[in-house]
Coordinates of C-alpha atoms in Angstrom, one line a residue:
M190 CA 44.0 276.6 55.4
T191 CA 41.0 278.7 54.4
S192 CA 39.3 280.5 57.2
Y193 CA 35.6 281.6 57.0
G194 CA 35.6 284.3 59.7
G195 CA 36.4 282.0 62.6
Y196 CA 35.3 278.7 61.0
Q197 CA 38.0 276.5 59.5
R198 CA 38.1 275.3 56.0
T199 CA 35.3 273.0 54.8
G200 CA 36.1 269.4 55.4
Y201 CA 34.2 267.8 52.5
G202 CA 35.9 264.7 51.4
A203 CA 37.7 262.3 53.6
Q204 CA 37.9 264.5 56.6
G205 CA 34.2 264.6 57.7
G206 CA 33.2 264.9 61.3
D207 CA 33.9 267.6 63.8
E208 CA 37.7 267.0 63.7
G209 CA 37.7 267.8 60.0
G210 CA 36.9 271.3 61.0
G211 CA 35.3 271.7 57.6
F212 CA 31.8 272.8 58.5
M213 CA 29.6 274.1 61.2
S214 CA 28.7 271.0 63.2
G215 CA 25.3 270.9 64.8
S216 CA 24.6 270.5 68.5
Q217 CA 23.3 267.0 67.8
Q218 CA 25.6 264.3 66.5
G219 CA 22.8 262.0 65.7
S220 CA 22.4 258.3 66.3
Q221 CA 23.2 255.4 64.0
G222 CA 19.5 255.2 63.1
Q223 CA 19.3 258.8 62.2
S224 CA 19.5 259.6 58.5
K225 CA 22.4 261.8 57.3
R226 CA 19.9 263.6 55.1
S227 CA 18.2 265.0 58.2
T228 CA 21.4 266.6 59.5
I229 CA 23.3 267.5 56.2
D230 CA 21.9 271.0 56.4
E231 CA 24.0 271.6 59.5
Y232 CA 27.1 271.7 57.4
L233 CA 28.7 274.8 56.0
R234 CA 28.4 274.6 52.3
P235 CA 30.5 276.7 49.8
V236 CA 28.2 277.8 47.0
T237 CA 28.0 280.1 44.0
I238 CA 25.2 282.7 43.6
K239 CA 24.0 280.8 40.6
Q240 CA 23.4 277.8 42.9
I241 CA 21.4 279.9 45.3
H242 CA 19.2 281.2 42.5
D243 CA 18.6 277.6 41.4
A244 CA 17.9 276.4 44.9
K245 CA 14.4 275.2 45.7
A246 CA 12.4 276.2 48.8
G247 CA 10.0 273.8 50.4
Y248 CA 6.2 274.3 50.7
N249 CA 6.6 276.3 54.0
E250 CA 9.8 277.9 52.8
S251 CA 11.6 276.4 55.8
E252 CA 13.7 273.9 53.8
I253 CA 16.0 275.0 51.0
T254 CA 17.7 272.4 48.8
I255 CA 20.7 272.6 46.5
D256 CA 21.6 269.5 44.4
G257 CA 18.6 267.8 46.0
F258 CA 19.8 268.1 49.6
P259 CA 18.9 270.5 52.4
V260 CA 21.2 273.5 52.9
S261 CA 21.0 276.1 55.5
T262 CA 24.5 277.6 56.3
V263 CA 26.5 278.7 53.3
T264 CA 29.6 280.7 52.5
L265 CA 30.0 282.6 49.3
V266 CA 32.3 285.3 47.8
G267 CA 31.5 288.2 45.5
Q268 CA 31.6 291.9 44.9
V269 CA 29.4 294.5 46.6
R270 CA 27.1 296.0 43.9
S271 CA 24.8 298.0 46.1
V272 CA 24.5 299.0 49.7
Q273 CA 21.2 299.8 51.5
P274 CA 21.7 300.8 55.1
Q275 CA 18.6 300.7 57.3
T276 CA 18.0 301.0 61.0
T277 CA 18.2 297.3 61.8
N278 CA 20.2 295.9 59.0
I279 CA 22.4 296.6 56.0
T280 CA 21.4 294.9 52.7
Y281 CA 24.1 294.2 50.2
K282 CA 23.6 293.0 46.7
I283 CA 26.5 290.6 46.0
D284 CA 27.7 289.5 42.6
D285 CA 30.2 286.7 41.9
G286 CA 29.9 286.6 38.1
T287 CA 28.0 283.3 37.9
G288 CA 24.6 284.9 37.2
G289 CA 22.8 287.7 38.8
T290 CA 23.1 289.0 42.3
I291 CA 21.9 287.9 45.8
D292 CA 20.7 290.0 48.7
V293 CA 22.8 289.6 51.8
K294 CA 21.3 291.1 55.0
K295 CA 23.7 291.9 57.8
W296 CA 21.8 292.8 61.0
V297 CA 23.0 295.7 63.0
D298 CA 23.9 295.2 66.7
L299 CA 21.7 297.9 68.2
E300 CA 23.6 297.8 71.5
K301 CA 26.8 298.7 69.8
S302 CA 25.3 301.1 67.3
E303 CA 25.2 303.9 69.8
S304 CA 28.9 303.8 70.5
G305 CA 29.9 303.2 66.9
A306 CA 27.7 302.4 63.9
E307 CA 28.8 299.6 61.6
T308 CA 30.6 301.0 58.5
P309 CA 29.1 299.5 55.3
F310 CA 31.5 298.0 52.7
S311 CA 32.3 300.1 49.7
L312 CA 31.0 299.4 46.2
D313 CA 32.9 296.8 44.2
T314 CA 34.7 295.5 47.3
W315 CA 35.3 291.7 47.2
V316 CA 33.9 290.1 50.4
R317 CA 33.3 286.7 51.9
V318 CA 29.9 286.0 53.4
L319 CA 29.0 283.4 55.9
G320 CA 25.3 283.1 56.8
R321 CA 22.0 281.2 56.5
L322 CA 19.7 280.9 53.5
S323 CA 16.2 282.2 54.0
S324 CA 13.2 282.3 51.8
F325 CA 10.4 284.9 51.8
N326 CA 7.7 285.1 49.2
G327 CA 9.6 282.7 47.0
K328 CA 12.8 284.8 47.0
I329 CA 15.9 283.4 48.7
H330 CA 18.4 285.7 50.5
V331 CA 21.3 285.3 52.9
G332 CA 21.1 286.3 56.5
A333 CA 24.8 287.1 57.2
H334 CA 26.5 286.0 60.4
H335 CA 29.8 287.4 59.2
V336 CA 31.0 289.5 56.3
R337 CA 34.7 290.4 55.7
V338 CA 36.9 291.9 53.0
I339 CA 38.9 289.6 50.8
D340 CA 42.5 290.7 50.8
D341 CA 43.9 288.1 48.4
Y342 CA 42.0 287.5 45.1
N343 CA 43.3 283.9 45.1
E344 CA 40.6 283.3 47.8
V345 CA 38.0 283.9 45.1
S346 CA 39.5 281.2 42.8
Y347 CA 39.9 278.8 45.7
H348 CA 36.3 279.3 46.7
L349 CA 35.0 278.6 43.2
L350 CA 37.1 275.4 43.0
E351 CA 35.9 274.2 46.4
S352 CA 32.3 274.9 45.4
T353 CA 32.8 272.9 42.2
Y354 CA 34.4 270.0 44.1
V355 CA 31.5 269.8 46.6
H356 CA 28.9 270.1 43.9
V357 CA 30.4 267.3 41.8
C358 CA 30.8 265.0 44.8
I359 CA 27.1 265.5 45.7
S360 CA 25.6 265.5 42.2
R361 CA 27.5 262.5 41.1
G362 CA 27.2 260.4 44.3
L363 CA 30.9 260.3 45.2
P364 CA 31.6 258.9 48.6
G365 CA 33.6 260.5 51.4
G366 CA 31.5 263.5 52.5
P367 CA 28.6 264.3 54.9
W368 CA 26.0 263.8 52.1
P369 CA 24.1 260.5 51.8
Q370 CA 25.3 258.1 49.2
K371 CA 22.5 257.9 46.6
E372 CA 21.1 254.5 45.9
G373 CA 22.6 253.0 42.7
A374 CA 25.1 255.8 42.4
A375 CA 28.7 254.9 41.9
A376 CA 31.8 257.0 41.8
G377 CA 31.8 259.0 38.6
G378 CA 28.1 258.3 38.0
H379 CA 25.3 260.8 37.8
G380 CA 22.6 261.6 40.3
V381 CA 20.7 264.7 41.4
G382 CA 21.9 267.9 39.9
D383 CA 23.1 266.4 36.7
S384 CA 22.8 269.7 35.0
D385 CA 26.1 271.0 36.7
S386 CA 24.3 274.3 37.2
M387 CA 26.9 276.0 39.3
F388 CA 27.7 278.6 36.8
I389 CA 26.0 280.4 34.0
D390 CA 24.0 278.0 31.8
S391 CA 20.5 277.7 30.4
G392 CA 19.0 278.5 33.8
N393 CA 17.9 282.0 34.7
G394 CA 17.9 283.1 31.1
Y395 CA 21.6 282.3 30.6
S396 CA 22.8 279.9 27.9
G397 CA 26.1 278.9 26.5
D398 CA 25.2 279.4 22.8
A399 CA 26.2 282.4 20.7
A400 CA 22.6 283.3 19.8
A401 CA 21.5 283.6 23.4
A402 CA 24.6 285.7 24.2
N403 CA 23.8 288.0 21.3
A404 CA 20.2 288.3 22.6
R405 CA 21.5 289.3 26.1
V406 CA 23.8 291.9 24.5
A407 CA 20.9 293.3 22.4
S408 CA 19.1 294.1 25.7
C409 CA 22.0 296.1 27.1
S410 CA 22.6 299.8 27.0
R411 CA 24.5 301.6 24.1
Q412 CA 27.6 301.9 26.2
A413 CA 27.6 298.2 27.1
K414 CA 27.1 297.2 23.4
S415 CA 30.0 299.5 22.5
L416 CA 32.3 297.8 25.1
Y417 CA 31.3 294.4 23.9
Q418 CA 31.9 295.2 20.3
F419 CA 35.3 296.6 21.1
M420 CA 36.2 293.5 23.2
Q421 CA 35.1 291.2 20.4
S422 CA 37.5 293.0 18.0
D423 CA 40.4 292.9 20.3
P424 CA 42.3 289.6 20.7
R425 CA 43.4 290.6 24.2
S426 CA 39.8 290.0 25.3
I427 CA 40.4 286.3 25.2
E428 CA 42.7 286.4 28.2
G429 CA 41.6 289.7 29.6
I430 CA 41.8 293.3 28.7
N431 CA 42.3 296.1 31.2
V432 CA 40.2 299.3 31.6
A433 CA 43.2 301.4 30.5
D434 CA 43.6 299.5 27.2
V435 CA 39.8 299.7 26.6
M436 CA 39.9 303.5 27.1
A437 CA 42.9 303.9 24.8
G438 CA 41.4 301.7 22.0
S439 CA 37.7 302.7 22.2
G440 CA 37.8 306.3 23.2
M441 CA 35.4 305.7 26.1
G442 CA 35.9 307.4 29.4
K443 CA 36.8 305.4 32.5
R444 CA 33.4 306.0 34.1
D445 CA 31.6 304.7 31.0
V446 CA 33.8 301.7 30.7
L447 CA 33.3 300.6 34.3
A448 CA 29.5 301.1 34.1
A449 CA 29.4 299.2 30.8
A450 CA 31.5 296.4 32.2
D451 CA 29.3 296.1 35.3
E452 CA 26.3 295.7 33.0
L453 CA 28.0 293.0 31.0
L454 CA 29.1 291.3 34.2
G455 CA 25.6 291.3 35.5
N456 CA 24.3 289.8 32.3
G457 CA 26.9 287.0 32.3
I458 CA 28.5 288.2 29.1
V459 CA 32.0 289.0 30.5
Y460 CA 33.9 288.0 33.6
T461 CA 36.8 289.5 35.6
T462 CA 40.2 288.0 35.3
V463 CA 43.4 289.2 37.1
D464 CA 41.6 292.1 38.9
D465 CA 38.3 294.0 39.1
E466 CA 39.2 296.2 36.1
T467 CA 40.3 293.5 33.6
W468 CA 37.6 291.5 31.7
A469 CA 37.4 288.7 29.2
I470 CA 34.4 287.6 27.1
L471 CA 32.7 284.5 28.4
E472 CA 33.2 281.8 25.8
T473 CA 30.1 280.8 23.9

């Protein structure tokens, strides 16, 4: 059972309702005449950062939609890429490898800060975030209720699988969850979100063709280009090549390899595999 910092695993699928334990249920259960669409944003939705970037904010920025339906409370996983401590909050940039980063703001409890200030997470730490989506000046960020360290990397894989499952159920109109059944949609059919834009694709400047990948590499630093060229020439990069092997084969120092890998990760050119220091080239 997956735990999201006090909340039980998401109950999308056949388990809906409070007893499914799969989401943050709202204070109102709604009446028979109330549309599910008006309350779907009360559910805890597992998402990727790419989905958040592709989300749409309403005219007054109060409603944010993913796959055509309102979403407010989300959970995501990713690595801490930067930390900006401030008096009232700590802002983290989180990267899950699906395209770009997202700002996560964790507000500081001022009453507790005098007795013991909150310790920010270290760079490259894998964390799970639970919070609410907010939009300001057209930019969406996450206001975190809870952030914790991920101890088992399997949790990252489970999260991506769960996010995929929910996205497919919603976008293809599959029954069994808290989302409304789209008119005319049958199991296996297509509806809103037909682009399957959970991960890196043609959105946000990412594309699955080789020409686009080469264009992204061309905009990278010399070190990142060197790492990419080395990985292309080494067959181990198909499954994943470790930092030690890169250093031995390319002559690059560890600091340069890690910096180059972070740049390639941020541009959606490579992805991490068995650990944070093993990478494979994203297939094009």
